[in-house]
Coordinates of C-alpha atoms in Angstrom, one line a residue:
M1 CA -93.1 -34.5 42.0
S2 CA -96.6 -32.9 42.3
S3 CA -95.2 -29.5 41.1
D4 CA -93.7 -31.2 37.5
N5 CA -97.4 -33.0 37.2
S6 CA -99.4 -29.5 37.2
S7 CA -97.1 -27.7 35.0
W8 CA -97.6 -30.9 32.0
N9 CA -101.4 -30.9 33.3
R10 CA -101.8 -27.2 32.4
F11 CA -99.6 -27.5 28.7
A12 CA -101.4 -30.6 27.3
R13 CA -105.0 -28.9 28.2
L14 CA -103.9 -26.3 25.8
K15 CA -105.5 -26.2 22.3
V16 CA -103.1 -24.8 19.3
S17 CA -105.0 -23.9 16.1
S18 CA -102.9 -24.4 12.9
K19 CA -104.6 -22.2 11.2
D20 CA -104.2 -19.2 13.1
V21 CA -100.2 -19.8 13.6
N22 CA -100.3 -19.5 9.7
K23 CA -102.0 -16.4 9.8
R24 CA -100.1 -15.3 12.6
L25 CA -97.0 -16.0 10.2
R26 CA -98.2 -13.9 7.1
K27 CA -98.8 -11.0 9.0
I28 CA -95.2 -10.9 10.3
E29 CA -93.9 -12.3 6.2
K30 CA -96.0 -8.6 5.0
G31 CA -94.6 -6.2 7.9
S32 CA -91.1 -7.8 6.9
L33 CA -91.5 -6.8 3.4
R34 CA -93.5 -3.3 4.3
H35 CA -90.3 -2.6 6.6
A36 CA -87.4 -3.6 3.7
H37 CA -89.7 -1.9 1.1
K38 CA -88.9 1.4 3.2
F39 CA -85.7 1.3 4.4
V40 CA -84.2 -0.5 2.0
T41 CA -85.4 -1.0 -1.4
S42 CA -87.0 2.7 -1.6
R43 CA -83.3 4.2 -0.6
L44 CA -81.5 2.1 -4.1
D45 CA -81.7 4.7 -6.0
R46 CA -79.8 6.9 -3.3
L47 CA -76.5 4.4 -3.3
S48 CA -74.9 5.6 -6.7
N49 CA -74.9 9.5 -5.7
V50 CA -73.6 8.3 -2.0
R51 CA -70.8 6.2 -3.8
R52 CA -69.9 8.4 -6.2
R53 CA -70.1 11.4 -3.4
V54 CA -67.3 9.1 -1.2
S55 CA -65.3 8.9 -4.5
V56 CA -65.0 12.3 -4.8
W57 CA -64.3 12.9 -0.9
I58 CA -61.4 9.9 -0.9
I59 CA -59.8 11.4 -3.9
L60 CA -59.3 14.9 -2.4
V61 CA -58.2 13.3 0.3
L62 CA -55.1 11.6 -1.2
V63 CA -54.7 14.8 -3.4
M64 CA -54.3 16.1 0.0
I65 CA -51.8 13.8 1.1
G66 CA -49.9 13.7 -2.1
A67 CA -49.1 17.5 -1.9
S68 CA -47.8 17.1 2.1
A69 CA -45.8 14.8 1.1
V70 CA -44.7 17.0 -2.0
Q71 CA -43.8 19.7 0.5
W72 CA -42.3 17.8 3.1
H73 CA -40.0 16.5 0.5
I74 CA -38.6 19.8 -0.7
S75 CA -38.4 21.2 2.6
R76 CA -36.8 18.2 3.7
N77 CA -34.0 18.6 0.7
S78 CA -33.9 22.6 1.5
F79 CA -33.3 22.0 4.9
T80 CA -31.5 19.3 5.2
T81 CA -27.8 18.3 4.5
M82 CA -26.4 15.0 4.2
A83 CA -23.3 14.7 6.5
Y84 CA -21.0 12.0 7.1
T85 CA -20.6 9.7 10.2
S86 CA -18.9 7.6 12.6
G87 CA -18.4 3.7 12.0
G88 CA -18.5 1.3 9.1
S89 CA -16.4 -0.6 7.4
Y90 CA -15.1 -0.1 3.6
S91 CA -13.4 -3.2 1.5
E92 CA -10.8 -1.9 -1.5
G93 CA -9.0 -5.0 -4.2
V94 CA -5.6 -3.9 -5.4
L95 CA -2.8 -5.7 -7.2
G96 CA -0.6 -7.7 -5.0
P97 CA 1.5 -9.5 -4.3
L98 CA 1.1 -8.0 -0.3
E99 CA 3.9 -9.9 1.4
N100 CA 5.5 -6.8 3.6
L101 CA 4.2 -4.3 5.8
N102 CA 7.4 -2.3 6.7
P103 CA 6.5 0.7 4.3
I104 CA 10.5 1.2 3.7
F105 CA 10.5 -1.7 1.5
A106 CA 6.6 -1.6 -0.6
K107 CA 6.9 -2.5 -4.2
T108 CA 3.8 -3.5 -5.0
N109 CA 0.6 -1.3 -5.3
A110 CA -1.1 -3.7 -2.5
E111 CA 2.0 -2.9 -0.1
K112 CA 2.1 0.5 -1.4
S113 CA -1.7 1.1 -0.2
A114 CA -1.0 -0.3 3.0
A115 CA 2.0 2.1 3.9
K116 CA -1.1 5.3 3.2
L117 CA -2.8 3.8 5.3
L118 CA -0.6 2.5 8.2
F119 CA 2.3 5.0 8.3
S120 CA 2.4 9.2 8.2
S121 CA 5.1 10.9 6.9
L122 CA 6.5 14.6 7.6
Y123 CA 4.8 15.8 4.2
R124 CA 2.0 14.1 2.3
Y125 CA 0.4 15.2 -1.0
D126 CA -3.6 15.6 -0.2
S127 CA -6.1 14.6 -2.9
T128 CA -5.1 17.1 -5.2
G129 CA -1.6 16.6 -6.1
N130 CA -0.3 19.4 -3.6
I131 CA 2.0 18.7 -0.9
K132 CA 1.0 19.9 2.8
A133 CA 2.2 19.3 6.0
D134 CA 1.5 15.6 7.8
M135 CA 3.2 15.1 11.2
A136 CA 5.1 18.7 10.5
D137 CA 3.9 21.3 12.4
S138 CA 6.2 23.7 10.7
V139 CA 10.1 24.1 8.8
S140 CA 12.1 26.6 8.5
V141 CA 15.0 27.3 6.1
N142 CA 18.4 29.3 5.8
D143 CA 19.1 31.8 3.3
K144 CA 21.2 29.3 1.2
E145 CA 18.4 27.2 1.6
T146 CA 21.0 24.5 2.2
E147 CA 19.3 23.6 5.8
Y148 CA 16.0 22.5 6.9
I149 CA 14.8 22.2 10.5
V150 CA 11.4 20.3 10.5
K151 CA 9.5 21.0 13.8
L152 CA 7.0 17.7 14.2
K153 CA 3.1 18.5 15.5
K154 CA 3.2 18.2 19.9
G155 CA 1.9 14.5 21.0
L156 CA 2.3 12.2 18.2
K157 CA 2.7 8.8 19.6
W158 CA 2.5 5.2 17.5
S159 CA -0.6 2.6 18.0
D160 CA 0.6 1.1 20.7
G161 CA 0.7 4.2 22.9
Q162 CA 4.1 5.0 22.6
D163 CA 5.6 8.9 21.6
L164 CA 6.7 9.1 18.2
T165 CA 9.9 12.1 18.1
A166 CA 12.7 13.4 16.0
D167 CA 14.6 9.5 17.6
D168 CA 12.2 8.0 15.2
V169 CA 12.7 10.0 12.5
I170 CA 16.5 9.9 12.4
F171 CA 16.1 6.1 13.0
T172 CA 14.1 5.9 9.6
L173 CA 16.7 8.2 7.5
K174 CA 19.4 5.9 9.0
L175 CA 17.9 2.9 7.3
L176 CA 17.0 4.3 4.6
A177 CA 20.5 5.4 3.7
N178 CA 22.0 2.4 4.7
P179 CA 22.6 -0.2 1.7
E180 CA 22.5 -3.3 4.2
V181 CA 18.7 -2.4 4.3
G182 CA 17.8 -2.2 0.5
A183 CA 14.9 0.2 1.5
E184 CA 13.3 0.6 -1.8
I185 CA 13.3 4.9 -0.6
S186 CA 16.6 6.0 -2.0
G187 CA 18.5 9.4 -2.4
W188 CA 19.4 9.9 1.0
K189 CA 22.9 8.8 0.9
S190 CA 23.9 12.4 0.0
I191 CA 21.9 14.1 2.8
K192 CA 23.2 14.6 6.0
F193 CA 20.6 14.9 9.1
E194 CA 21.0 15.7 13.1
K195 CA 18.5 15.6 16.2
V196 CA 18.2 19.6 17.5
S197 CA 15.6 18.2 20.3
D198 CA 13.7 15.9 20.9
D199 CA 10.4 17.3 18.6
S200 CA 12.7 18.9 16.0
V201 CA 14.8 17.4 13.3
K202 CA 17.7 19.4 11.3
F203 CA 18.5 18.4 7.4
I204 CA 21.6 19.5 5.7
L205 CA 21.7 19.6 2.2
P206 CA 24.9 19.8 0.2
S207 CA 23.8 22.6 -2.1
S208 CA 20.6 24.4 -2.8
Y209 CA 17.4 21.5 -4.0
S210 CA 14.3 23.8 -4.2
P211 CA 12.1 20.9 -4.5
F212 CA 13.4 19.1 -1.2
V213 CA 10.1 19.0 0.9
H214 CA 8.7 16.7 -1.6
A215 CA 11.8 14.2 -0.3
L216 CA 10.1 14.6 3.2
T217 CA 7.6 12.4 2.6
F218 CA 9.2 9.1 3.7
P219 CA 6.9 7.0 6.2
I220 CA 8.3 7.1 9.3
I221 CA 8.8 3.5 11.4
P222 CA 9.1 3.2 15.3
K223 CA 13.2 2.7 16.6
H224 CA 11.2 1.4 19.7
I225 CA 10.7 -1.7 18.0
L226 CA 12.9 -2.3 15.7
K227 CA 16.1 -0.6 17.1
D228 CA 18.2 -3.7 18.1
V229 CA 17.0 -5.7 14.5
K230 CA 20.2 -5.5 12.0
P231 CA 19.6 -4.0 9.5
S232 CA 20.9 -7.3 7.2
N233 CA 18.0 -8.9 9.1
L234 CA 14.9 -6.6 9.0
R235 CA 13.1 -7.7 6.0
E236 CA 12.3 -10.7 7.9
H237 CA 11.5 -9.2 11.4
D238 CA 8.1 -9.4 12.6
F239 CA 7.2 -6.0 12.2
N240 CA 6.7 -6.4 8.9
K241 CA 4.2 -9.0 9.1
S242 CA 2.1 -7.1 12.1
P243 CA 3.5 -3.3 12.5
I244 CA 2.9 -0.8 15.4
S245 CA 1.8 2.0 13.0
S246 CA 1.2 5.8 13.2
G247 CA -1.2 6.3 10.2
P248 CA -4.7 6.6 10.5
F249 CA -5.4 3.5 11.1
A250 CA -3.7 -0.2 13.0
F251 CA -3.0 -3.2 11.9
R252 CA -5.6 -6.3 13.1
L253 CA -5.0 -9.2 10.5
L254 CA -2.9 -10.3 7.8
Q255 CA -4.9 -13.1 6.1
N256 CA -4.3 -15.8 3.6
V257 CA -7.4 -16.5 1.7
T258 CA -5.4 -19.0 -0.7
S259 CA -3.7 -21.6 -0.1
D260 CA -0.5 -20.1 -2.0
G261 CA -1.1 -16.8 -0.5
S262 CA -1.7 -15.0 -3.8
K263 CA -5.1 -13.5 -2.4
K264 CA -4.7 -11.9 1.2
V265 CA -6.8 -9.6 3.2
L266 CA -5.6 -6.8 5.5
Y267 CA -7.5 -6.5 8.0
L268 CA -7.1 -3.0 9.9
Q269 CA -9.0 -0.6 12.8
S270 CA -8.9 2.6 13.4
N271 CA -6.1 4.1 15.2
S272 CA -7.2 6.0 18.5
N273 CA -3.8 7.2 18.6
Y274 CA -3.8 9.3 15.6
Y275 CA -2.9 12.8 15.6
G276 CA -5.5 14.0 13.1
S277 CA -8.1 12.3 15.1
T278 CA -9.8 9.2 14.8
P279 CA -11.2 8.3 11.7
K280 CA -14.8 8.3 10.6
L281 CA -14.3 4.5 9.4
E282 CA -14.2 2.0 12.1
R283 CA -12.6 -1.0 9.7
F284 CA -10.7 -0.5 6.7
Q285 CA -10.0 -4.2 4.4
L286 CA -7.1 -4.5 1.9
Y287 CA -7.8 -7.3 -0.2
A288 CA -5.0 -8.4 -2.6
Y289 CA -5.2 -9.8 -5.8
P290 CA -3.0 -11.5 -8.1
T291 CA -4.9 -10.2 -11.2
Q292 CA -7.4 -7.3 -12.5
D293 CA -9.7 -10.5 -13.8
D294 CA -10.0 -11.8 -9.7
I295 CA -10.6 -7.7 -8.7
A296 CA -13.4 -7.7 -11.1
K297 CA -14.9 -10.6 -10.5
S298 CA -15.3 -9.7 -6.6
L299 CA -16.4 -6.4 -7.6
R300 CA -19.5 -8.4 -9.3
T301 CA -19.7 -10.7 -6.0
R302 CA -19.6 -7.7 -3.8
E303 CA -16.5 -8.7 -2.1
I304 CA -15.3 -5.5 -1.8
T305 CA -16.4 -1.9 -1.8
G306 CA -14.4 -0.4 -4.6
T307 CA -11.1 -0.8 -6.2
P308 CA -8.9 2.3 -7.9
E309 CA -6.6 -0.6 -10.4
L310 CA -10.0 -1.1 -13.2
I311 CA -11.0 1.7 -16.0
Y312 CA -14.8 2.0 -15.4
N313 CA -15.6 2.6 -18.4
D314 CA -13.8 -1.2 -19.8
Q315 CA -15.8 -2.8 -16.9
S316 CA -19.0 -4.8 -18.0
A317 CA -22.4 -3.1 -17.6
E318 CA -23.0 -5.2 -14.9
V319 CA -20.7 -3.7 -13.0
K320 CA -21.6 -0.4 -14.1
S321 CA -25.4 -1.1 -12.9
M322 CA -23.7 -1.6 -9.4
Y323 CA -21.1 1.0 -8.5
A324 CA -20.5 4.3 -9.8
A325 CA -16.6 5.9 -10.7
E326 CA -14.9 9.2 -9.1
A327 CA -11.8 10.4 -11.3
H328 CA -8.6 12.1 -9.3
S329 CA -5.6 13.7 -11.2
L330 CA -2.7 11.7 -10.3
N331 CA 0.3 14.2 -11.3
N332 CA 1.5 11.5 -13.7
G333 CA 2.4 10.7 -17.3
V334 CA 1.8 8.2 -19.7
Y335 CA 4.7 8.7 -22.1
A336 CA 6.2 6.7 -25.3
L337 CA 9.8 7.1 -24.5
F338 CA 12.2 6.5 -27.6
N339 CA 15.6 4.8 -26.9
N340 CA 18.1 7.1 -28.3
N341 CA 21.0 4.7 -28.5
S342 CA 19.0 1.5 -30.0
Q343 CA 20.1 0.9 -33.5
F344 CA 17.2 3.2 -35.5
L345 CA 16.2 5.6 -32.8
R346 CA 20.2 6.8 -32.4
S347 CA 18.5 9.3 -35.4
K348 CA 17.4 12.3 -34.9
A349 CA 15.2 12.3 -38.3
V350 CA 14.0 8.7 -36.6
R351 CA 12.4 9.9 -33.6
Q352 CA 11.1 13.4 -35.3
A353 CA 9.1 11.0 -37.8
L354 CA 7.5 9.1 -35.3
S355 CA 6.6 11.6 -33.4
L356 CA 5.0 13.9 -36.3
S357 CA 2.8 10.5 -37.8
V358 CA 0.7 10.3 -34.2
D359 CA -2.2 12.2 -34.2
T360 CA -1.8 12.7 -30.2
S361 CA -5.9 14.7 -29.5
K362 CA -7.1 11.4 -31.7
L363 CA -5.0 9.0 -29.4
R364 CA -6.1 10.5 -26.6
Q365 CA -9.6 9.7 -27.6
S366 CA -9.8 6.2 -28.6
L367 CA -8.6 5.8 -24.6
S368 CA -11.8 4.4 -22.3
L369 CA -10.4 6.7 -19.9
S370 CA -10.0 10.6 -19.5
T371 CA -7.0 12.7 -19.6
E372 CA -5.2 16.1 -20.1
E373 CA -3.1 17.1 -22.7
L374 CA 0.1 17.0 -21.5
S375 CA 3.2 17.2 -24.6
G376 CA 6.2 17.8 -22.7
P377 CA 8.4 16.2 -19.6
T378 CA 6.4 18.5 -17.5
L379 CA 3.2 18.8 -16.2
N380 CA 1.8 22.3 -17.9
K381 CA 0.2 23.8 -14.6
F382 CA 3.9 24.1 -13.6
L383 CA 5.0 26.5 -16.7
G384 CA 2.0 29.0 -16.3
K385 CA 0.5 28.4 -19.2
S386 CA -0.2 25.2 -21.9
S387 CA 2.5 23.5 -23.5
N388 CA 2.9 23.4 -27.2
S389 CA 0.8 20.8 -28.9
S390 CA 3.1 17.9 -30.4
S391 CA 3.0 18.9 -33.9
Y392 CA 1.2 16.3 -36.5
D393 CA 2.9 16.0 -40.5
V394 CA 2.5 12.6 -41.9
K395 CA 4.2 14.2 -45.3
K396 CA 7.2 15.8 -43.0
A397 CA 7.7 12.0 -41.2
K398 CA 7.7 10.6 -44.8
S399 CA 9.9 13.0 -46.0
L400 CA 12.4 12.3 -43.2
L401 CA 12.7 8.9 -43.7
D402 CA 13.5 9.2 -47.1
T403 CA 16.2 11.5 -46.7
E404 CA 17.6 9.6 -44.0
G405 CA 18.0 6.4 -46.4
W406 CA 15.1 4.4 -44.9
K407 CA 13.0 4.1 -48.4
S408 CA 9.9 2.1 -48.7
V409 CA 10.0 -1.2 -50.4
N410 CA 7.2 -2.9 -50.5
N411 CA 5.5 -1.6 -47.8
V412 CA 8.7 -2.1 -45.3
R413 CA 11.3 0.5 -44.9
Q414 CA 14.4 -0.5 -45.9
K415 CA 18.3 0.9 -46.0
G416 CA 20.0 -1.3 -48.0
N417 CA 19.2 -5.1 -46.6
D418 CA 18.5 -3.7 -43.4
K419 CA 14.2 -3.4 -42.0
L420 CA 13.2 -0.8 -39.4
K421 CA 11.1 -2.5 -37.2
L422 CA 10.8 -1.5 -33.8
N423 CA 11.1 -3.5 -30.8
V424 CA 8.3 -1.6 -28.3
V425 CA 7.7 -3.1 -24.4
V426 CA 4.7 -2.4 -22.8
L427 CA 3.2 -2.6 -19.4
K428 CA 0.6 -4.9 -18.9
N429 CA -2.4 -2.3 -18.7
S430 CA -5.1 -2.7 -20.8
N431 CA -4.8 1.3 -21.6
Y432 CA -1.2 1.1 -22.5
E433 CA -1.7 -2.1 -24.5
K434 CA -4.2 0.2 -26.7
V435 CA -1.6 2.9 -27.0
A436 CA 0.9 0.4 -27.9
R437 CA -0.8 -1.0 -30.4
Y438 CA -2.4 2.2 -31.7
L439 CA 1.4 3.8 -31.7
A440 CA 2.6 0.1 -34.0
Q441 CA -0.7 0.3 -36.4
V442 CA -0.1 4.4 -37.1
W443 CA 3.6 3.8 -37.6
Y444 CA 3.1 0.9 -40.5
D445 CA 0.0 2.6 -41.7
E446 CA 1.5 6.0 -42.2
L447 CA 5.2 4.9 -42.4
N448 CA 5.5 1.3 -43.1
I449 CA 7.4 1.0 -39.8
E450 CA 7.1 -2.4 -38.4
S451 CA 6.7 -3.0 -34.7
D452 CA 7.0 -6.1 -32.5
I453 CA 4.9 -5.7 -29.1
K454 CA 6.3 -7.0 -26.2
V455 CA 3.9 -7.1 -22.8
V456 CA 5.7 -7.0 -19.5
D457 CA 3.6 -7.7 -16.3
P458 CA 5.5 -5.8 -13.2
N459 CA 3.7 -7.9 -11.2
D460 CA 5.3 -11.1 -12.2
A461 CA 8.2 -11.9 -10.5
T462 CA 9.6 -14.3 -13.3
Q463 CA 9.2 -11.3 -15.7
N464 CA 11.2 -8.7 -13.6
I465 CA 11.6 -5.7 -15.3
L466 CA 13.6 -4.2 -13.8
Q467 CA 16.5 -6.3 -14.7
T468 CA 15.3 -7.5 -18.0
V469 CA 13.9 -4.2 -19.2
L470 CA 14.5 -0.8 -17.8
Q471 CA 18.1 -1.7 -16.4
P472 CA 19.6 -2.7 -19.7
R473 CA 17.3 -0.5 -21.9
N474 CA 16.1 -3.7 -23.6
F475 CA 13.1 -1.6 -26.2
D476 CA 13.5 1.2 -29.0
V477 CA 10.2 2.6 -28.1
L478 CA 8.9 1.8 -24.2
V479 CA 5.3 2.6 -22.9
Y480 CA 5.8 3.8 -19.4
E481 CA 4.0 6.1 -16.4
L482 CA 6.4 8.5 -15.3
S483 CA 5.4 10.0 -11.8
L484 CA 6.0 13.9 -11.8
G485 CA 4.5 14.8 -8.1
G486 CA 3.6 18.3 -7.8
D487 CA 6.9 20.1 -8.8
P488 CA 8.3 20.6 -12.1
D489 CA 11.9 19.3 -10.9
V490 CA 12.4 15.7 -13.3
Y491 CA 15.8 16.1 -12.9
A492 CA 15.4 12.1 -12.3
Y493 CA 14.1 11.6 -15.8
W494 CA 15.7 13.6 -18.1
H495 CA 19.7 14.4 -17.3
S496 CA 22.6 12.8 -19.0
S497 CA 23.3 11.5 -15.4
Q498 CA 20.6 9.1 -14.5
A499 CA 21.0 7.8 -18.0
T500 CA 22.6 4.7 -15.7
N501 CA 21.7 1.0 -15.2
N502 CA 20.3 2.6 -12.2
G503 CA 18.9 6.2 -13.3
L504 CA 15.6 6.5 -13.9
N505 CA 16.5 8.2 -17.8
F506 CA 15.1 5.8 -19.6
S507 CA 15.6 7.5 -23.0
N508 CA 18.7 7.6 -22.2
Y509 CA 18.4 11.4 -23.2
N510 CA 21.6 13.9 -23.2
N511 CA 21.9 17.1 -24.1
A512 CA 24.3 19.4 -22.3
I513 CA 22.3 22.5 -22.7
A514 CA 19.0 20.9 -21.1
D515 CA 21.2 19.7 -18.7
D516 CA 22.1 22.9 -17.5
A517 CA 18.6 24.0 -17.6
L518 CA 17.0 20.9 -15.6
E519 CA 20.4 21.9 -12.5
S520 CA 19.6 25.3 -12.6
G521 CA 15.4 25.0 -12.0
R522 CA 16.3 22.9 -8.6
S523 CA 18.4 25.6 -7.4
K524 CA 16.4 28.5 -7.7
I525 CA 14.3 29.8 -5.5
S526 CA 12.3 32.3 -7.4
A527 CA 9.3 30.0 -8.4
K528 CA 9.6 32.4 -11.8
Q529 CA 12.8 31.3 -12.1
R530 CA 12.4 27.8 -11.8
A531 CA 9.2 28.2 -14.2
D532 CA 11.8 30.1 -16.9
R533 CA 14.3 27.2 -16.5
Y534 CA 11.5 24.7 -17.4
A535 CA 10.0 26.5 -19.8
K536 CA 13.8 26.2 -21.5
F537 CA 14.0 22.6 -21.0
T538 CA 11.1 22.1 -22.7
A539 CA 11.7 24.1 -25.5
I540 CA 14.7 22.2 -26.2
S541 CA 13.3 18.5 -25.7
A542 CA 10.5 19.2 -27.8
S543 CA 12.8 20.5 -30.8
G544 CA 15.2 17.3 -30.7
R545 CA 12.1 15.1 -30.6
S546 CA 14.2 12.8 -28.1
S547 CA 10.4 11.8 -26.4
D548 CA 7.4 12.3 -26.4
C549 CA 4.3 12.5 -23.9
F550 CA 1.6 10.3 -26.5
V551 CA -1.0 9.8 -24.0
S552 CA -1.7 12.6 -20.8
A553 CA -1.6 13.2 -17.3
E554 CA -4.5 10.6 -16.3
V555 CA -7.5 12.1 -14.3

């Protein structure tokens, strides 16, 4: 207590003068102003110089960084390569329906796509359309080319781990040859086959058939799963919904997306037992849609990654900005087939007139997809030279009709009281329909021939194109795509023996000399001899003008 009082007493005795305080404050203020002038104000004129130098240095540094980035980018592109890696998923849209996963019953685009992904064959076609070995290791042929022995690769297995052997091949062939099965693959009734060993099968032909190896592209199905199933019951077996496979992918799930089953998704996974090593893709989804419009919509919503069903140039700008297109040759030909037995086209002169009035080059240019010229029944590459383009001569076409008695009366071709009016049938497809409309317009504008165009949807079961159009040949002109494949043999499409309800000679073409050339071409061993025979057949068909190709093979 006494200590605190002492401190207070000393503070109380202090004498503070306000005058002294003000004097000291002014002194401090003057010192501060001198210091600010010396170290701040007097140096403001140097700040702009410093700022310019700093800016220059910053710009130089940025330029150096940019130059280094460009150099790195150029060097990276020069010394790096894009490479595929494993994993990932791909979703493809195809036209359905997708009802059966057994490949011998594959009928629609969706079912055929599933078959290619799930099942292997002895031989297959590569991306260029040429045939190559699939599960076959080698093939030996006797001198007469009537016996083929195919040896399988070693270590072939099904997706469930079971061995794939010659027994599976024989089992499949017996099913294909059995009419009770009703397989979509035909032609095996006249060919004998037998097991040589666990890895070899012999095929015995009734006569030499040069393109026989192309027949070995049939899919093989597992005997150990289906051996106890009656052939007549095979379509209803559970295997058709959940198959064991041998191809690059294995079955996971088949999902119904819509209540009526019109849209389905097939989920596949890489097949670890595939002989060709595990695929790069881990998963593959196959979306089956009822219409092309549904596929286009799924592209816009990115439900699928790609599709082979649509023509890129026909799509909206939105879709084109989202996707790129890649073209591959199909080795197919699109034809306007003239029915030689129809009321009007029995006449060679009328067929010639229809053909001569069409500028096929102009027609191809009007399409929204790129095509190659195809002016005959066989792909040009098989003849060793380009085939002659079909001639274009409207004046001659008119003269032929006039001479035949079909006169133009009030812009309509008539013979007496009969009008020349064609029944043109075309499969539902934007480009095919465009071809049909083009032909009808040309024939009317140039020749005064009227046409009725009927569009048939091959995916609509109620229309049944096979029974209503193809088998009865219910058309005058048919715009249709023929699969020409990797061999020049076109016997099935043009030989007179195939002009039946169950044959593929839709034109009802019948020419004895052409028949001889076709028979000789498929029996010759020499490639040159075969080319000579098919060149002869092409010349005969061109001179007769019985049918012409107006649109080339797609590329």
